[in-house]
Short mmCIF file of C-alpha atoms and ligand atoms in Angstrom, two decimals:
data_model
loop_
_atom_site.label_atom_id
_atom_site.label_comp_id
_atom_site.label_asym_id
_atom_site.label_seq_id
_atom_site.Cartn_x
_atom_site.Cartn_y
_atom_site.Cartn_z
CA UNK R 17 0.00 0.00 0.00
CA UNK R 18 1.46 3.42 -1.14
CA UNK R 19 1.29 6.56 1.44
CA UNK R 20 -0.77 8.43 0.80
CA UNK R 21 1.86 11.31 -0.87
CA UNK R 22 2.87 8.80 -2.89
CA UNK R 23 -0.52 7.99 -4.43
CA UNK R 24 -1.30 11.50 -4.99
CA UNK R 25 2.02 11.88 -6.78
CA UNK R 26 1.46 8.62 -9.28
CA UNK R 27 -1.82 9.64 -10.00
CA UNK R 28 -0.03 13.10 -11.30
CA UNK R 29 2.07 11.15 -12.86
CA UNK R 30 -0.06 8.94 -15.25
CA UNK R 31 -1.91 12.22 -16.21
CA UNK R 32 1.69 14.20 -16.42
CA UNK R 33 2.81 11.25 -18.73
CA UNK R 34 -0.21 11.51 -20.92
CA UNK R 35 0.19 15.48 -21.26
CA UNK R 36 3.76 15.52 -22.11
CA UNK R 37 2.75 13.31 -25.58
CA UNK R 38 0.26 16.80 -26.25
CA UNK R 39 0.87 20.06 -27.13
CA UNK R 40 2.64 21.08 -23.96
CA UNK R 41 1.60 24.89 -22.93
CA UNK R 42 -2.49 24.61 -24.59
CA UNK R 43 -2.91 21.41 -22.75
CA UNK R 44 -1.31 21.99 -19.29
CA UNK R 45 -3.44 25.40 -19.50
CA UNK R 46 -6.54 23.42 -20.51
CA UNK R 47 -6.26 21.37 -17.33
CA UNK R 48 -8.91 23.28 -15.18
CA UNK R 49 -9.87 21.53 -11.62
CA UNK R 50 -13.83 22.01 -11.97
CA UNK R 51 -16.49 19.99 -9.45
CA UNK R 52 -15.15 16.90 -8.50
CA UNK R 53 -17.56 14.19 -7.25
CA UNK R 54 -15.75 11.12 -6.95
CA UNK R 55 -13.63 10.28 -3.79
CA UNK R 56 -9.68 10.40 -3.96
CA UNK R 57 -9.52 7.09 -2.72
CA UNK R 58 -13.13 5.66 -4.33
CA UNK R 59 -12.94 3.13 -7.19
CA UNK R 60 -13.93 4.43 -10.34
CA UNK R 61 -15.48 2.20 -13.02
CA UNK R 62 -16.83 2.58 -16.55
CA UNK R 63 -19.62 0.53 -18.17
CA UNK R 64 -20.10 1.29 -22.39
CA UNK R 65 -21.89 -0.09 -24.84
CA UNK R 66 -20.12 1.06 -28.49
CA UNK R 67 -23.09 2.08 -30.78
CA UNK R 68 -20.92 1.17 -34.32
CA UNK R 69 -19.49 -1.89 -32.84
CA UNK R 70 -22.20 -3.17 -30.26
CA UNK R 71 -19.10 -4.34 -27.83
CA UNK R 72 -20.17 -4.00 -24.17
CA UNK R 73 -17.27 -3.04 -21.77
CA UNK R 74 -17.34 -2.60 -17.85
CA UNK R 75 -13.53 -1.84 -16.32
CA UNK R 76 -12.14 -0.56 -13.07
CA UNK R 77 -9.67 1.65 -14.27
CA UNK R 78 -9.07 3.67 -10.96
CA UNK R 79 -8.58 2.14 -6.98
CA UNK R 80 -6.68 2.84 -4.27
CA UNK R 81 -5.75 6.26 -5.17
CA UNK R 82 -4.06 5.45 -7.97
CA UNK R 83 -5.42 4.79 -12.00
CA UNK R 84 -4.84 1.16 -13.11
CA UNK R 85 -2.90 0.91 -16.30
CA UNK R 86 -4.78 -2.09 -17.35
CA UNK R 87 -7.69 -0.32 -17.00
CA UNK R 88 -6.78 2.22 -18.80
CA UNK R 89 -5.15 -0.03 -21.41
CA UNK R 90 -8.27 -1.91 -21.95
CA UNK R 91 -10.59 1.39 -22.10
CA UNK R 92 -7.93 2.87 -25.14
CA UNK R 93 -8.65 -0.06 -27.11
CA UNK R 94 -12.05 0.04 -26.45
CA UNK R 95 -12.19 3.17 -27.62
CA UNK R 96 -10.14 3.02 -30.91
CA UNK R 97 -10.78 4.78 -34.04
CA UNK R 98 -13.27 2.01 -34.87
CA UNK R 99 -13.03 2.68 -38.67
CA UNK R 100 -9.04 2.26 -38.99
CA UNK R 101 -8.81 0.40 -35.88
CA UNK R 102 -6.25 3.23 -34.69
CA UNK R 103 -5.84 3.27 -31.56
CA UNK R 104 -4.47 6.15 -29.12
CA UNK R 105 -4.03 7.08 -25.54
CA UNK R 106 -7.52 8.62 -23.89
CA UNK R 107 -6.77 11.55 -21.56
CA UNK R 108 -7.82 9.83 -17.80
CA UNK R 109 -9.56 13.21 -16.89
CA UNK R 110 -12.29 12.23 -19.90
CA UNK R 111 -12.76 9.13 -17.96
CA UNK R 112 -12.74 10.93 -14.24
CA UNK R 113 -15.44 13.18 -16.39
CA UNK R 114 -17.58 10.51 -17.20
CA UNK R 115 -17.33 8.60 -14.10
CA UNK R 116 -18.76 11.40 -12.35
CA UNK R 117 -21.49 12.06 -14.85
CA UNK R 118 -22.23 8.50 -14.00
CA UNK R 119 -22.45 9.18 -10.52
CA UNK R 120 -24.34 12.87 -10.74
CA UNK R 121 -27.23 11.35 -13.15
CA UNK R 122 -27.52 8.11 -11.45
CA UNK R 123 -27.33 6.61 -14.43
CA UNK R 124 -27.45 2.62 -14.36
CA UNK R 125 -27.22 2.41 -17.87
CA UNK R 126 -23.78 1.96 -19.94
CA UNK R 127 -22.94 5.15 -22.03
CA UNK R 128 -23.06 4.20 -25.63
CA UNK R 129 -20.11 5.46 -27.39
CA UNK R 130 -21.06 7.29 -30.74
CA UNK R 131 -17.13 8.17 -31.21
CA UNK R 132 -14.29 8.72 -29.28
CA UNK R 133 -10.86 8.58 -30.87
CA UNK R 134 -10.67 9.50 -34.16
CA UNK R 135 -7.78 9.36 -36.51
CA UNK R 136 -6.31 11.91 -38.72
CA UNK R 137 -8.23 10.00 -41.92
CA UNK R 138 -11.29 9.43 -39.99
CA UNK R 139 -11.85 12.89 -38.92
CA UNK R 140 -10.48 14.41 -42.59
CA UNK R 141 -13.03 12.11 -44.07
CA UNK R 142 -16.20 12.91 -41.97
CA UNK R 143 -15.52 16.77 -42.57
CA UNK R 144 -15.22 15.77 -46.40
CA UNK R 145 -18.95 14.40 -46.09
CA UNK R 146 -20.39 17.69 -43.84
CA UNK R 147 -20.21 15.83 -40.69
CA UNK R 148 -19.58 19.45 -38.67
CA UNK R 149 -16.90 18.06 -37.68
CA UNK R 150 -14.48 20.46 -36.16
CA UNK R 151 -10.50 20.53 -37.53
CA UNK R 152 -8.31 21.08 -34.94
CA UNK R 153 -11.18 18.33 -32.69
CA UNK R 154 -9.86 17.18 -29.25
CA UNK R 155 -11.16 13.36 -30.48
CA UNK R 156 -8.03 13.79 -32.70
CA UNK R 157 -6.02 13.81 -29.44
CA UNK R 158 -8.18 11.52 -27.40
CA UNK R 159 -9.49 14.54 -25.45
CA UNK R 160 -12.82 14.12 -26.40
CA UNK R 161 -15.82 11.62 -26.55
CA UNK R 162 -19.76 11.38 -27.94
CA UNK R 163 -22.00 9.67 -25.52
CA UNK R 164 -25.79 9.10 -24.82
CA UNK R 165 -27.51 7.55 -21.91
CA UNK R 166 -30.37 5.08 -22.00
CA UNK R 167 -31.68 6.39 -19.05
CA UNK R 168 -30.97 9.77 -18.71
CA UNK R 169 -32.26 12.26 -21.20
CA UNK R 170 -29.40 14.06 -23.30
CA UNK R 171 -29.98 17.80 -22.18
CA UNK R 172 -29.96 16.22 -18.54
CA UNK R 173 -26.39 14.70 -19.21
CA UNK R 174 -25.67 18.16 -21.11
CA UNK R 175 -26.66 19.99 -17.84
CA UNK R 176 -24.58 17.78 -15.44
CA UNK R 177 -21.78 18.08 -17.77
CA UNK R 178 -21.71 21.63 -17.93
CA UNK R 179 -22.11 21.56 -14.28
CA UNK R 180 -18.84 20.00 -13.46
CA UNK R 181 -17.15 22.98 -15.58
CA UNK R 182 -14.39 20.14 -16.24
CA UNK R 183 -14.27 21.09 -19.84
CA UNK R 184 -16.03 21.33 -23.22
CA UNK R 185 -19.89 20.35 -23.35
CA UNK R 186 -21.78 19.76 -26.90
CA UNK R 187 -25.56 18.92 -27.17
CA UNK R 188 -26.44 17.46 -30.17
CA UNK R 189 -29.85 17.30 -30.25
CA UNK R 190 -31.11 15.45 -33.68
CA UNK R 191 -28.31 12.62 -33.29
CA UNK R 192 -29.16 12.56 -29.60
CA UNK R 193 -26.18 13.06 -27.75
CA UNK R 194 -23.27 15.05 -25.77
CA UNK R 195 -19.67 15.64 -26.59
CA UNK R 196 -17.73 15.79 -23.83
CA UNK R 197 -13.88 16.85 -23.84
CA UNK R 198 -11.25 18.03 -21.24
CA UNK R 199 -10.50 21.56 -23.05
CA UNK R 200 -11.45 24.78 -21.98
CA UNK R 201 -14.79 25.16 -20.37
CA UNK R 202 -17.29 26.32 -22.85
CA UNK R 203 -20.30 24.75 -24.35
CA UNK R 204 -22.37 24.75 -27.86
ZN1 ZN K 328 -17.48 15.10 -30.18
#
């Protein structure tokens, strides 16, 4: 069992290792504390169900203070660019978001994933076909993911979202669902 110094300091770590692969100054100025819900020391789970795919996925990927690279491992895969099978390291704060959109809704449902990672191609190809999908997109980076709830209404999960102030917040109201990204606070 670490001290507890030490756990803080790991968990710093993982995230510090993940920034360092980003654009350095725009990400470590993106990181913004926000509402936290979940306990330091809580586990921290994640159930999905991918809507292209139809793979179900439920992973620990956070106990004892400290974020599980297995987890973690498993979740990135899970969360590939489904159309080139790319895969790419997901930001941990995206999951921390979600987990604790999980726990402000009371959501017992999975999120479905409509897209998370998204490769260079992918994303050059769905703003080819009008997709409104943004250049520069934090899904490029693994900053950023599209999820619904079967339970919770979409502008519900848009209002939690943009209560945590832990980022970006999109409500997409025809396709039914919220992007959610660990940029700047702002919403659309
Ligand atoms: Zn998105």
């Amino acid at each position: 069992m670490l001290s507890p110094r030490l756990e803080v300091e790991t968990h710093c770590a993982t995230r510090r290792l993940f920034l360092r692969g980003m654009a350095g100054a725009l990400a470590a100025a993106a990181v913004a504390p926000g509402r936290l819900l979940a306990g330091p020391k809580e586990e921290r789970l994640l159930s999905f169900v991918h809507t292209h795919t139809h793979e179900h996925l439920t992973v620990p990927y956070f106990a004892d203070g400290a974020y599980l690279p297995e987890g973690l491992s498993t979740l990135n895969s899970f969360l590939k660019d489904f159309r080139t099978g790319d895969e790419h390291p997901i930001d941990p704060a995206l999951y921390d978001i979600l987990n604790d959109l999980r726990l402000a809704t009371a959501s017992k449902s999975p999120f479905q994933v409509i897209s998370a990672y998204r490769s260079p191609h992918t994303n050059a190809m769905l703003r080819e076909n009008g997709r409104g999908v943004a250049k520069g997109s934090l899904h490029l980076q693994g900053r950023a993911i599209d999820v619904r709830l079967a339970d919770v209404g979409s502008a519900s999960l848009r209002d939690a979202a943009v209560e945590l102030q832990r980022g970006g917040v999109g409500y997409y109201r025809g396709p039914d669902f919220v992007h959610v990204d660990t940029g700047r606070v702002r919403r659309w």
